[in-house]
mmCIF file of C-alpha atoms in Angstrom:
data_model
loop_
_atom_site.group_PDB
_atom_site.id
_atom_site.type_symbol
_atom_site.label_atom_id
_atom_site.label_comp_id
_atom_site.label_asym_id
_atom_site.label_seq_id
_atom_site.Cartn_x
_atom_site.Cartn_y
_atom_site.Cartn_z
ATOM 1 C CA UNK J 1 -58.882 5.003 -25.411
ATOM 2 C CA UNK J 2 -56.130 3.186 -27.307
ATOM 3 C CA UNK J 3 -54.057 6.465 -27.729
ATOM 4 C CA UNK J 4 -54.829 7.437 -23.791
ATOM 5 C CA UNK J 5 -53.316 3.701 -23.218
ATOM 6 C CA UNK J 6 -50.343 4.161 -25.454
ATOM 7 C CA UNK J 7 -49.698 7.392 -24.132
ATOM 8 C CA UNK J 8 -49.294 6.037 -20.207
ATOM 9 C CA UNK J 9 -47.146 3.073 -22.126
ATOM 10 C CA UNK J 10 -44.817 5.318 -23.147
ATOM 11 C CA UNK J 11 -44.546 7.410 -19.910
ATOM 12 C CA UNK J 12 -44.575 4.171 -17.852
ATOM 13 C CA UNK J 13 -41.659 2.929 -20.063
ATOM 14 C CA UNK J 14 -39.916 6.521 -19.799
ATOM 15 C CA UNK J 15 -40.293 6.543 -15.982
ATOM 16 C CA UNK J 16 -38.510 3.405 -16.058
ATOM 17 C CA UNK J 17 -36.054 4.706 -17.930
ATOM 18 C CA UNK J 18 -35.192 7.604 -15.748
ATOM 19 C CA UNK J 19 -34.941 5.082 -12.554
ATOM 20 C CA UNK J 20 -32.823 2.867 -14.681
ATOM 21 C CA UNK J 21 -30.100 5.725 -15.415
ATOM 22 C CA UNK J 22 -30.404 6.918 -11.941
ATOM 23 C CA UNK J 23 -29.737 3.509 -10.494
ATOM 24 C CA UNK J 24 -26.582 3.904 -12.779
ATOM 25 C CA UNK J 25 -25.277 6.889 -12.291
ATOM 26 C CA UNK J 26 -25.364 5.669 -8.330
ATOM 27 C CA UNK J 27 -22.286 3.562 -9.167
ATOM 28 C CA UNK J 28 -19.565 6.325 -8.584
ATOM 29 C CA UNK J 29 -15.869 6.100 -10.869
ATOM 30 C CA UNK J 30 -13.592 5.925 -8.603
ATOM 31 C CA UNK J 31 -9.502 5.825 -9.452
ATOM 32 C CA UNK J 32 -6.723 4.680 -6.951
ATOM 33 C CA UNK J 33 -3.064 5.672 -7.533
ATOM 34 C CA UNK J 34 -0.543 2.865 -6.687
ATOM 35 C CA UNK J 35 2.697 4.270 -6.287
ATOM 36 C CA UNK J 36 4.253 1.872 -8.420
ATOM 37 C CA UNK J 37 4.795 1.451 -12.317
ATOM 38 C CA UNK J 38 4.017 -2.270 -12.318
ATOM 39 C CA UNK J 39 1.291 -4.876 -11.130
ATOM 40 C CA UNK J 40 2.909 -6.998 -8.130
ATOM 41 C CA UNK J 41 2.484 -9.160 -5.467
ATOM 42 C CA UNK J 42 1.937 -6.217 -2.874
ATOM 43 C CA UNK J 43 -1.326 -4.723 -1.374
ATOM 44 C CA UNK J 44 -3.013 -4.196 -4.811
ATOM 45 C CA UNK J 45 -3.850 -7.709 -4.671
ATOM 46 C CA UNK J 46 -5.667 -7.804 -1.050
ATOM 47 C CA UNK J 47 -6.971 -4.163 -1.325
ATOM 48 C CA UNK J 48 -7.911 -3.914 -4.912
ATOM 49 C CA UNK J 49 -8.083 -7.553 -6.822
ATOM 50 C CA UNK J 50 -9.406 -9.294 -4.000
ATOM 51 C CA UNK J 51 -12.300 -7.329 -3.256
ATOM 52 C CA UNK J 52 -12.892 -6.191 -6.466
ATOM 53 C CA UNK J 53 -13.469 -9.561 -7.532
ATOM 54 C CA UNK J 54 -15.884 -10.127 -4.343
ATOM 55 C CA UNK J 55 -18.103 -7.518 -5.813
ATOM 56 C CA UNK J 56 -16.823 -5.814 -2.695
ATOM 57 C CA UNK J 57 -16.769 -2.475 -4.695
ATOM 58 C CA UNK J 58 -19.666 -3.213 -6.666
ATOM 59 C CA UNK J 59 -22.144 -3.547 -2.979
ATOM 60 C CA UNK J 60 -20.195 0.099 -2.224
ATOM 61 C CA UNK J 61 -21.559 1.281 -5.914
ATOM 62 C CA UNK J 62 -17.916 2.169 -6.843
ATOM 63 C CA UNK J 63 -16.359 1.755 -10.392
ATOM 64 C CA UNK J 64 -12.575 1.327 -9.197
ATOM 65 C CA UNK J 65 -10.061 1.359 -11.768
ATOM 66 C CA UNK J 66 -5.860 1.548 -10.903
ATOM 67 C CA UNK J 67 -3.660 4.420 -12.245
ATOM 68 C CA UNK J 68 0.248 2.967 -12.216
ATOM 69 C CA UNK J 69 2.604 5.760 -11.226
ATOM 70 C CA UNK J 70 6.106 6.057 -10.906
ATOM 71 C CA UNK J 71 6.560 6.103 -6.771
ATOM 72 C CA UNK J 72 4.946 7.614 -4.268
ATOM 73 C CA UNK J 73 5.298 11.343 -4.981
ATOM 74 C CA UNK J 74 3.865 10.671 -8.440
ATOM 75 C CA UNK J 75 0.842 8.928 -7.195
ATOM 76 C CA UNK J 76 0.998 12.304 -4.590
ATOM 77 C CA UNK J 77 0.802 14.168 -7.147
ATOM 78 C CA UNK J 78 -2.078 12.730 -9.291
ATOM 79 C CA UNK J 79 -4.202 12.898 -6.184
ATOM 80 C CA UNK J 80 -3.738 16.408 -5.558
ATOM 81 C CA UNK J 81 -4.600 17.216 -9.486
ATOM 82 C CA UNK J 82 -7.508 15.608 -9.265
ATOM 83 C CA UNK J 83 -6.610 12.560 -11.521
ATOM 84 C CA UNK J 84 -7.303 10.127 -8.947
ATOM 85 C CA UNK J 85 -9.154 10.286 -5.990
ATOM 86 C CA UNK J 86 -7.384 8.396 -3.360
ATOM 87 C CA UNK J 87 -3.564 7.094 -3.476
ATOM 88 C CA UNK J 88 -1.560 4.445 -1.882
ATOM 89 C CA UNK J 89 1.858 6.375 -0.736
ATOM 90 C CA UNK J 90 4.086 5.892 1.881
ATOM 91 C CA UNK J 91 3.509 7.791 5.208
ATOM 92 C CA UNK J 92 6.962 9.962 5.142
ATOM 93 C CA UNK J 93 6.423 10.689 1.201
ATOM 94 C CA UNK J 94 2.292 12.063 2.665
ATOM 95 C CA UNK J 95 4.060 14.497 5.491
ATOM 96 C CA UNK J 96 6.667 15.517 2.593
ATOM 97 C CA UNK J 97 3.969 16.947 0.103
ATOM 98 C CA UNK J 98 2.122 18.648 3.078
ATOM 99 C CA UNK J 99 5.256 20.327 4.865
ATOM 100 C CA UNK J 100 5.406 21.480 0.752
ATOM 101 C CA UNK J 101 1.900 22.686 0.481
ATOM 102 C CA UNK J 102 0.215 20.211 -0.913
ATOM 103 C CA UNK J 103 -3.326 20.045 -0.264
ATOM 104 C CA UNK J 104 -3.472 16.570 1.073
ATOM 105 C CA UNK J 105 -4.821 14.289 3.933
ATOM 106 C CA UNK J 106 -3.810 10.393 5.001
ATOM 107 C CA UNK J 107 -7.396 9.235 5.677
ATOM 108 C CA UNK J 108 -7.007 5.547 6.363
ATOM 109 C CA UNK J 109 -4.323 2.998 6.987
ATOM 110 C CA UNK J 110 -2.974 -0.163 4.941
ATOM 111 C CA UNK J 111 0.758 -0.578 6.733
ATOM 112 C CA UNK J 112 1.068 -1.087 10.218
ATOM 113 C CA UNK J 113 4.549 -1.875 10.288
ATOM 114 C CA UNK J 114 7.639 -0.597 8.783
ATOM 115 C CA UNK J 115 8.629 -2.798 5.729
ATOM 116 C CA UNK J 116 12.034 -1.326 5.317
ATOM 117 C CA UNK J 117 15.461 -3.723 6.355
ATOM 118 C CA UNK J 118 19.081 -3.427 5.857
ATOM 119 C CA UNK J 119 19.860 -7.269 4.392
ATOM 120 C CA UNK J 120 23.235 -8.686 3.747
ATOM 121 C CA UNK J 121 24.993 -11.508 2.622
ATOM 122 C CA UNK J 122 24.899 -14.672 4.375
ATOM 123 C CA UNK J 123 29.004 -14.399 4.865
ATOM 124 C CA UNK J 124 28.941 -10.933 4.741
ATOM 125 C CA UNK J 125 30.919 -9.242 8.124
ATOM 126 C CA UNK J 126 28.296 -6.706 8.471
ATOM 127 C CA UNK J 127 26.449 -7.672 11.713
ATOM 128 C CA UNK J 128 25.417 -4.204 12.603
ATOM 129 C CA UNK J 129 24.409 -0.911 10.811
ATOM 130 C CA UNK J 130 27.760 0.567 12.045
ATOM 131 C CA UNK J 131 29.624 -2.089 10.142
ATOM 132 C CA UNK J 132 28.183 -0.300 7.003
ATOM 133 C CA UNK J 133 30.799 2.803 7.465
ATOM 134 C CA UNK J 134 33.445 2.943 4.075
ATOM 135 C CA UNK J 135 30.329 0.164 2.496
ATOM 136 C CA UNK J 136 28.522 0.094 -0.906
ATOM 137 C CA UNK J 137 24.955 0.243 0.107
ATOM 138 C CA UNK J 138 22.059 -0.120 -2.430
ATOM 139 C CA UNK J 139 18.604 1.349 -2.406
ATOM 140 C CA UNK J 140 15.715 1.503 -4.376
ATOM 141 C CA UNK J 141 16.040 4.859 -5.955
ATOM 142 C CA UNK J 142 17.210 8.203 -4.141
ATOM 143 C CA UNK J 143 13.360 9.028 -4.511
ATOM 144 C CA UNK J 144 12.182 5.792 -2.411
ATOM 145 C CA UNK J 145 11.484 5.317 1.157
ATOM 146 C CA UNK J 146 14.423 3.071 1.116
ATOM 147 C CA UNK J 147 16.636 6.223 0.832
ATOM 148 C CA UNK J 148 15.072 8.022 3.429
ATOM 149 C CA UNK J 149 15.526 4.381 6.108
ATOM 150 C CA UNK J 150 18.761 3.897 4.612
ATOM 151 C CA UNK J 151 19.943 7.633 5.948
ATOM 152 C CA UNK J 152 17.730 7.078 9.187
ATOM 153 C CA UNK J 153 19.585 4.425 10.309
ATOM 154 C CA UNK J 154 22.747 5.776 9.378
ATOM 155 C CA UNK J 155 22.171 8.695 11.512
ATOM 156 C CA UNK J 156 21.311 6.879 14.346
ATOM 157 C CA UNK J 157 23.947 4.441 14.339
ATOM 158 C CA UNK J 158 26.081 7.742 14.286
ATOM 159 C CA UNK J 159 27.321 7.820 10.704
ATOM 160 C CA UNK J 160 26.829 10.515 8.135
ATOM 161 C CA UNK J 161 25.783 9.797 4.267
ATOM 162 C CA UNK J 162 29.125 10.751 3.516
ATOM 163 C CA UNK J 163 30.742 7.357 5.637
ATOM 164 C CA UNK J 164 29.004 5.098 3.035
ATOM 165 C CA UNK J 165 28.514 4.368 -0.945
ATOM 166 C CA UNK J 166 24.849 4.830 -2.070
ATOM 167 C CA UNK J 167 24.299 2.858 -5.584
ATOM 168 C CA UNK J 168 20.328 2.954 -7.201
ATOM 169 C CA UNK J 169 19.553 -0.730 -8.090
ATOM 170 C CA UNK J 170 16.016 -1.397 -7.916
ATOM 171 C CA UNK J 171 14.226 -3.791 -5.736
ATOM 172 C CA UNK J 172 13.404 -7.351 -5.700
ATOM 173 C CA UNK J 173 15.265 -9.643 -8.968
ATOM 174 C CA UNK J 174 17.311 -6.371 -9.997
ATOM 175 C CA UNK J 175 18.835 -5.409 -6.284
ATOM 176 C CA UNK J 176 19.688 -9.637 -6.553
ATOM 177 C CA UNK J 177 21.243 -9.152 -9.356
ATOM 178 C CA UNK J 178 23.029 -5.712 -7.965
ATOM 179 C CA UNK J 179 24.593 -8.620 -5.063
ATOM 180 C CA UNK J 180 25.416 -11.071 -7.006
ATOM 181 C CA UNK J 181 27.271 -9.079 -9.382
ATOM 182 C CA UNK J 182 29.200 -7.500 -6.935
ATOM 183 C CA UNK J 183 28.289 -4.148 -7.080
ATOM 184 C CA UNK J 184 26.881 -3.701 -3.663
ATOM 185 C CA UNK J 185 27.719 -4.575 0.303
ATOM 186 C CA UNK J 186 24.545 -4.759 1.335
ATOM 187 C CA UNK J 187 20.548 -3.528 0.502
ATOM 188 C CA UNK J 188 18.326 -1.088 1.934
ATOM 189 C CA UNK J 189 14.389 -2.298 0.122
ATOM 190 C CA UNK J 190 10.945 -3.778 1.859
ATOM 191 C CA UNK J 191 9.772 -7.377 2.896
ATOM 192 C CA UNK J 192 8.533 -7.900 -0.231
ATOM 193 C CA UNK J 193 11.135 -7.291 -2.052
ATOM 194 C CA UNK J 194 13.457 -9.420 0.004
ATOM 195 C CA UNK J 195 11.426 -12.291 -0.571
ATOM 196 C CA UNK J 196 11.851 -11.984 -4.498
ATOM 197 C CA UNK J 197 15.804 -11.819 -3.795
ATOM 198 C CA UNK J 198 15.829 -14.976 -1.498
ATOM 199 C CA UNK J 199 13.643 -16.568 -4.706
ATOM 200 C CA UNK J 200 16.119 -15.738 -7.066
ATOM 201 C CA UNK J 201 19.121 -16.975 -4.958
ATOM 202 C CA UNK J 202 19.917 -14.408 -2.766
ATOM 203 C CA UNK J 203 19.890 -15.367 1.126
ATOM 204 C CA UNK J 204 20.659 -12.344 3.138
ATOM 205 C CA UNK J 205 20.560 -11.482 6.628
ATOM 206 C CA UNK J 206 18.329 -8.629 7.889
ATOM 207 C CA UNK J 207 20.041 -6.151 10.295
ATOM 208 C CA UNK J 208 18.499 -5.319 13.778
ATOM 209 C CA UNK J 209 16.983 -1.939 13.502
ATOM 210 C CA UNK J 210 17.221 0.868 15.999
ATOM 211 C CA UNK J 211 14.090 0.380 18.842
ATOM 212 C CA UNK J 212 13.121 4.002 17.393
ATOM 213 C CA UNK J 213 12.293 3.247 14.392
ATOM 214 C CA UNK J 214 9.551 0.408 15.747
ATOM 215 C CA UNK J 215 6.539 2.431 16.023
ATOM 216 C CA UNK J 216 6.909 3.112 11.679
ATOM 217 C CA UNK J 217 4.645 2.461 9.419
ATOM 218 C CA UNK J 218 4.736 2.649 5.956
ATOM 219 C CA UNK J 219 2.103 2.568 2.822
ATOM 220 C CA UNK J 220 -1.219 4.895 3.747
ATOM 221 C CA UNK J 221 -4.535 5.731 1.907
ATOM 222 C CA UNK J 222 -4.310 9.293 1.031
ATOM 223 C CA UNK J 223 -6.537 11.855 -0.429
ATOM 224 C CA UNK J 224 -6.917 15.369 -1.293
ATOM 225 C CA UNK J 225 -8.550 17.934 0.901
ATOM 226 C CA UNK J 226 -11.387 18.760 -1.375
ATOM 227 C CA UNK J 227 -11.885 15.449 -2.066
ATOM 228 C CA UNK J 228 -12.066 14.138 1.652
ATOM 229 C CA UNK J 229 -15.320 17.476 2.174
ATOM 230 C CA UNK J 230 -16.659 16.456 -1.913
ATOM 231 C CA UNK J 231 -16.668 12.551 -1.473
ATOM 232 C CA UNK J 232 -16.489 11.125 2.470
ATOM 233 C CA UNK J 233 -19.001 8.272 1.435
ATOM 234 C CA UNK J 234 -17.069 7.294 -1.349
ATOM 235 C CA UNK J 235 -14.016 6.650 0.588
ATOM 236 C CA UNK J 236 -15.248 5.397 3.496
ATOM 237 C CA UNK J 237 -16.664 2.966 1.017
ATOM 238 C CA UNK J 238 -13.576 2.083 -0.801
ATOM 239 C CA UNK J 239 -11.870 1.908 2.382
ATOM 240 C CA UNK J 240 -14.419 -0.206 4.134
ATOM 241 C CA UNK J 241 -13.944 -2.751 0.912
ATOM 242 C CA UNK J 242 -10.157 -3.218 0.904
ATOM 243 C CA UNK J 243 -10.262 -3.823 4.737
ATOM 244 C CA UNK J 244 -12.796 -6.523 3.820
ATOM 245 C CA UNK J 245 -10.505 -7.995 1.595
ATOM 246 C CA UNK J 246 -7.808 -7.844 4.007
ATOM 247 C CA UNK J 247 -9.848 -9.889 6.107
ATOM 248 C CA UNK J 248 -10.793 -12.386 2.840
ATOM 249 C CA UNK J 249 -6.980 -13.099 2.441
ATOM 250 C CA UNK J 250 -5.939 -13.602 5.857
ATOM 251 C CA UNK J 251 -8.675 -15.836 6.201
ATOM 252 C CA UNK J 252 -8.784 -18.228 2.679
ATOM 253 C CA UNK J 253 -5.432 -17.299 1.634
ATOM 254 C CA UNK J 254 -5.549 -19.792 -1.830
ATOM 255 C CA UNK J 255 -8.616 -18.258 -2.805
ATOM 256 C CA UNK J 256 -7.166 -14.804 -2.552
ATOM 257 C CA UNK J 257 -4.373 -16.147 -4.655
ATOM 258 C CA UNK J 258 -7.268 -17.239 -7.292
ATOM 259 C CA UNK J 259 -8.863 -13.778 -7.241
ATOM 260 C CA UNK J 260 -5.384 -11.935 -7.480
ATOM 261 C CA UNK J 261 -4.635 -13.822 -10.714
ATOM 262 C CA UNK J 262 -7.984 -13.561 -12.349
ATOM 263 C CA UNK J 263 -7.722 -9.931 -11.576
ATOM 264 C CA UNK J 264 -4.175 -9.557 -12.569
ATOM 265 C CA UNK J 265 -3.190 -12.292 -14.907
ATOM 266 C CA UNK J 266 0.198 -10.470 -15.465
ATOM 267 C CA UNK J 267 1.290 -12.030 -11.891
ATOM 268 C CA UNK J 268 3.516 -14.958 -12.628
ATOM 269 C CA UNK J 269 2.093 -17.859 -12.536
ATOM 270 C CA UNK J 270 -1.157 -16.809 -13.189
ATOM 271 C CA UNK J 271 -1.598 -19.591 -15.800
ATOM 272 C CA UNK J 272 -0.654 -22.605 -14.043
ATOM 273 C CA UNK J 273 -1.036 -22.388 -9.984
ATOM 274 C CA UNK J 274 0.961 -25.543 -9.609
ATOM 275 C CA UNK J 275 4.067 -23.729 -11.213
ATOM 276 C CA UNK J 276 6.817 -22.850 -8.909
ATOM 277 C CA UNK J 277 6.137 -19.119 -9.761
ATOM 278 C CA UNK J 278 2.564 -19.131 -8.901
ATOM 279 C CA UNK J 279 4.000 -20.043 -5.406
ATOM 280 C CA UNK J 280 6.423 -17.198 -5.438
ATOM 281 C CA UNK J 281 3.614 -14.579 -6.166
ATOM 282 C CA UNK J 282 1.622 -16.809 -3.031
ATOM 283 C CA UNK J 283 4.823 -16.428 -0.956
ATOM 284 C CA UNK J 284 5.441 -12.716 -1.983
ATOM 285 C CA UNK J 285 1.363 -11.777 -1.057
ATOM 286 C CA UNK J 286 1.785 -12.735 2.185
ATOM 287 C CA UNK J 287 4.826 -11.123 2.969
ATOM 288 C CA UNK J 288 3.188 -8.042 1.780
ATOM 289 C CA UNK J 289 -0.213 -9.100 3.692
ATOM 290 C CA UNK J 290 2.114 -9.520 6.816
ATOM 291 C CA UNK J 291 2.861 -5.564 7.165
ATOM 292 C CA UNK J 292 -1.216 -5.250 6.981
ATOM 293 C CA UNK J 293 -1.824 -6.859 10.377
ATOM 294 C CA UNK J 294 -1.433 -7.549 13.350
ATOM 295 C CA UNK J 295 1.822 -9.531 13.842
ATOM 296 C CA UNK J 296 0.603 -11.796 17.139
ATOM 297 C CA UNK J 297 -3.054 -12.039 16.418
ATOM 298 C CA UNK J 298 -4.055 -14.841 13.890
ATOM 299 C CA UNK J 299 -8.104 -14.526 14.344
ATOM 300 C CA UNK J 300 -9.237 -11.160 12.624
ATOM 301 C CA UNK J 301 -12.189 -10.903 14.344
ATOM 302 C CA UNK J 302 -9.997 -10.506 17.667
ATOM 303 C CA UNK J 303 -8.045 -7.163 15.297
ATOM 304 C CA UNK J 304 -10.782 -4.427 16.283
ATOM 305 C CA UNK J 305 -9.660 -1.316 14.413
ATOM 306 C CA UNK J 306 -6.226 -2.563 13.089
ATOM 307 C CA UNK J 307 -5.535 0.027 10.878
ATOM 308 C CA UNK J 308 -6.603 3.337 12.777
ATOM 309 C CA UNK J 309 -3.368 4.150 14.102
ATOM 310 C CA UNK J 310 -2.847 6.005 17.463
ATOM 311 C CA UNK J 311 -1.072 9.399 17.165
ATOM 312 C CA UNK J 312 1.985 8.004 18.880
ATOM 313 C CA UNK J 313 2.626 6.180 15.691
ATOM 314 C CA UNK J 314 1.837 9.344 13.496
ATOM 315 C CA UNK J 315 4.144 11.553 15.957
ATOM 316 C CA UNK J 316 7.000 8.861 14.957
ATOM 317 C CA UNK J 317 6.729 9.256 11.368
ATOM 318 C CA UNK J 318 6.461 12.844 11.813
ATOM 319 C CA UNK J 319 9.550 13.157 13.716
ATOM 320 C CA UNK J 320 11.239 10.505 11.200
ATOM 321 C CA UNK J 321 9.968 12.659 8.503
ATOM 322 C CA UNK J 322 11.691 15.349 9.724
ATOM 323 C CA UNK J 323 14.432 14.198 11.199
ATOM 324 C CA UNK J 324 15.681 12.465 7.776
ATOM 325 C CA UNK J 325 15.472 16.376 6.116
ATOM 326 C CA UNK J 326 11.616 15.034 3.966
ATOM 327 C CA UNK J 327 10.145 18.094 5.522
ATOM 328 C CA UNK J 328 11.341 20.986 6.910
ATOM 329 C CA UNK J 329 9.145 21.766 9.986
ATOM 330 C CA UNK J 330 8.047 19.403 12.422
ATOM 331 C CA UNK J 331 4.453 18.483 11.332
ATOM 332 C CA UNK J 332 1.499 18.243 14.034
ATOM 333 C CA UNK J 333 -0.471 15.168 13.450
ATOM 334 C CA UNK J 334 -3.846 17.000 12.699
ATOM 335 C CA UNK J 335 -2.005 18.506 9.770
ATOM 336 C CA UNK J 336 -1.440 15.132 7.934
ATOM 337 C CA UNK J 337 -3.827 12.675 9.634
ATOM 338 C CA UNK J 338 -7.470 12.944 9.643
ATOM 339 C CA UNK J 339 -9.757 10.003 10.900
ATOM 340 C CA UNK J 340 -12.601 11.256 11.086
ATOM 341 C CA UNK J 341 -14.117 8.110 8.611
ATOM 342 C CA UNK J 342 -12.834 5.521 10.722
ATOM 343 C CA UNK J 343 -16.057 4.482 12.291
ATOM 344 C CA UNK J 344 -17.612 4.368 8.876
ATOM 345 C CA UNK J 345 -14.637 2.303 7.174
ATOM 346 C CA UNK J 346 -15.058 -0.554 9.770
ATOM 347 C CA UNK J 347 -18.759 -0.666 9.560
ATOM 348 C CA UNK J 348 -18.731 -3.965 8.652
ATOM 349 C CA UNK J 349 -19.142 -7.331 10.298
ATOM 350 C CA UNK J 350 -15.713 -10.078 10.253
ATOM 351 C CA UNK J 351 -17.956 -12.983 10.947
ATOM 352 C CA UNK J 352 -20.025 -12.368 7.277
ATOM 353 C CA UNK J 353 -16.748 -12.945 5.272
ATOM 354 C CA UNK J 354 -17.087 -16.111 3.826
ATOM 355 C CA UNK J 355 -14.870 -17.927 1.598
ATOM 356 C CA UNK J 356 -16.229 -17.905 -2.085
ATOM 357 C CA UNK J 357 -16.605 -20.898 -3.889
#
């Protein structure tokens, strides 16, 4: 009788087991590519830290982990091998690796404006993006989006590459230091970035940009095509958590600071949130949180699907795309866009975000 007893023990106790490891193999590994070599301010706080530190992820039964890349077409580039399964890359860079070949699909949004500006001095004479002709310019890199708005607007003010000087210097404290050294006119880079310049002493003006370049957008969730038929649950569910913590830091900004830091304590200021640069990285997150939502509507719950943009706004990155030489057809919007998770990614209800304590 004992043995008989001992014997259902032991395959009680191995049943147990067996549910255990299923329960953990439910939680699903799951890598993002940021398109940048460096933790900063930007949307891998309010996508990634934020909600990670919810247990946002953790309810989806994802594993997330971030794999830093060198720009957009590197984080491209890791999706399509395999080594991560979704990427954050800008919208043009997306259409560039599909006109190529790539085997790749922008799934979900994060940008619903265009981040990109022209800035100059305070005294500077430029007052208009045909002032620029016979001008130093500096971008990014001549592999950043900044190159491709910088030529954009060139081409629509009617002036060729040629009329101007493009200099590489970086964004944010290095493009400051590019101005105040003299070795630039003015500076093609993103909100963000701008921000970091005014903080280290730069005050610049941003120029007006051409009413075709309005309907932009910029940084997109993007995944591979094998990936999007192998693992639609999984990014719906990654998806459906970074909009949540979109929501989070609109809503209880400080406490999204908080999580950010906790997450990322190589932020400045991370160790003292009364320092002056803990308020930079505040200042800098929601400049970056600004080109996640809607511009004139304050309440989220009043945002409806914020980030499942209308093919008007994919037909104007297409033709910008294009247009600026990144690809060298005209792309259809079924060919880069696919939102078919949509109503899964917003499954989810604004009013249940509360502020954690």
């Amino acid at each position: 009788m004992k043995h008989l007893i001992g014997k259902r023990l032991i395959s009680a106790f191995a049943l147990c087991m067996g549910m255990a490891t299923v329960a953990q193999a439910a939680d699903t590994n799951f890598t993002l590519a940021l398109a940048r070599n460096t933790i900063t301010a930007g949307e891998e706080t309010f996508t990634y830290a934020v909600p990670k530190q919810l247990g946002y992820f953790e309810e989806e039964k994802l594993v997330p982990t971030i794999l830093q890349t060198d720009g957009s077409t590197a984080a491209l580039q890791a999706v399509a091998s395999g080594s991560a399964d979704i990427g954050y890359a800008s919208s043009a860079s997306i259409a560039a690796a599909i006109d190529k070949g790539v085997g790749l699909r922008a799934f979900a949004g994060i940008t619903v404006q265009w981040p990109y500006f022209i800035g100059v001095p305070k005294d500077s004479p430029i007052k208009k993006i045909a002032d620029l002709k016979g001008k130093r310019i500096g971008v990014i890199s001549l592999a950043s989006a900044s190159y491709a708005d910088l030529r954009a607007n060139l081409k629509l003010a009617g002036l060729a590459e040629t009329d101007v000087i493009i200099v590489p210097v970086g964004a944010g404290a290095r493009a400051a230091a590019a101005l105040k050294a003299d070795q630039v006119d003015a500076i093609d880079s993103y909100s963000d970035s701008f921000t970091v310049m005014r903080q280290n002493g730069v005050e610049l003006d941003l120029l007006a940009r051409p009413d075709e370049m309005s309907k932009l957008f910029s940084v997109t969730m993007v995944t591979s095509d094998k990936t999007l038929k192998s693992k639609p649950e999984e990014l719906a569910a990654f998806a459906r958590a970074a909009y949540k913590g979109i929501v989070y830091t609109k809503l209880y900004p400080e406490s999204a600071l908080k999580l950010s830091f906790t997450e990322f304590p190589q932020l400045a200021g991370s160790d003292d949130l009364q320092s002056q640069d803990a308020k930079n990285t505040a200042e800098a997150m929601k400049m970056a949180l600004g080109d996640s939502i809607p511009a004139d509507k304050p309440d989220p719950a009043s945002w409806g699907q914020w980030l499942n943009l209308p093919a008007d706004r994919w037909e104007a990155v297409l033709n910008f795309a294009h247009e600026t030489g990144q690809t060298d057809k005209k792309l259809t919007v079924e060919q880069v866009w696919d939102g078919s998770l949509m109503p899964k990614i917003y499954d989810f209800d604004v009013s249940k975000i509360v502020e954690k304590k």
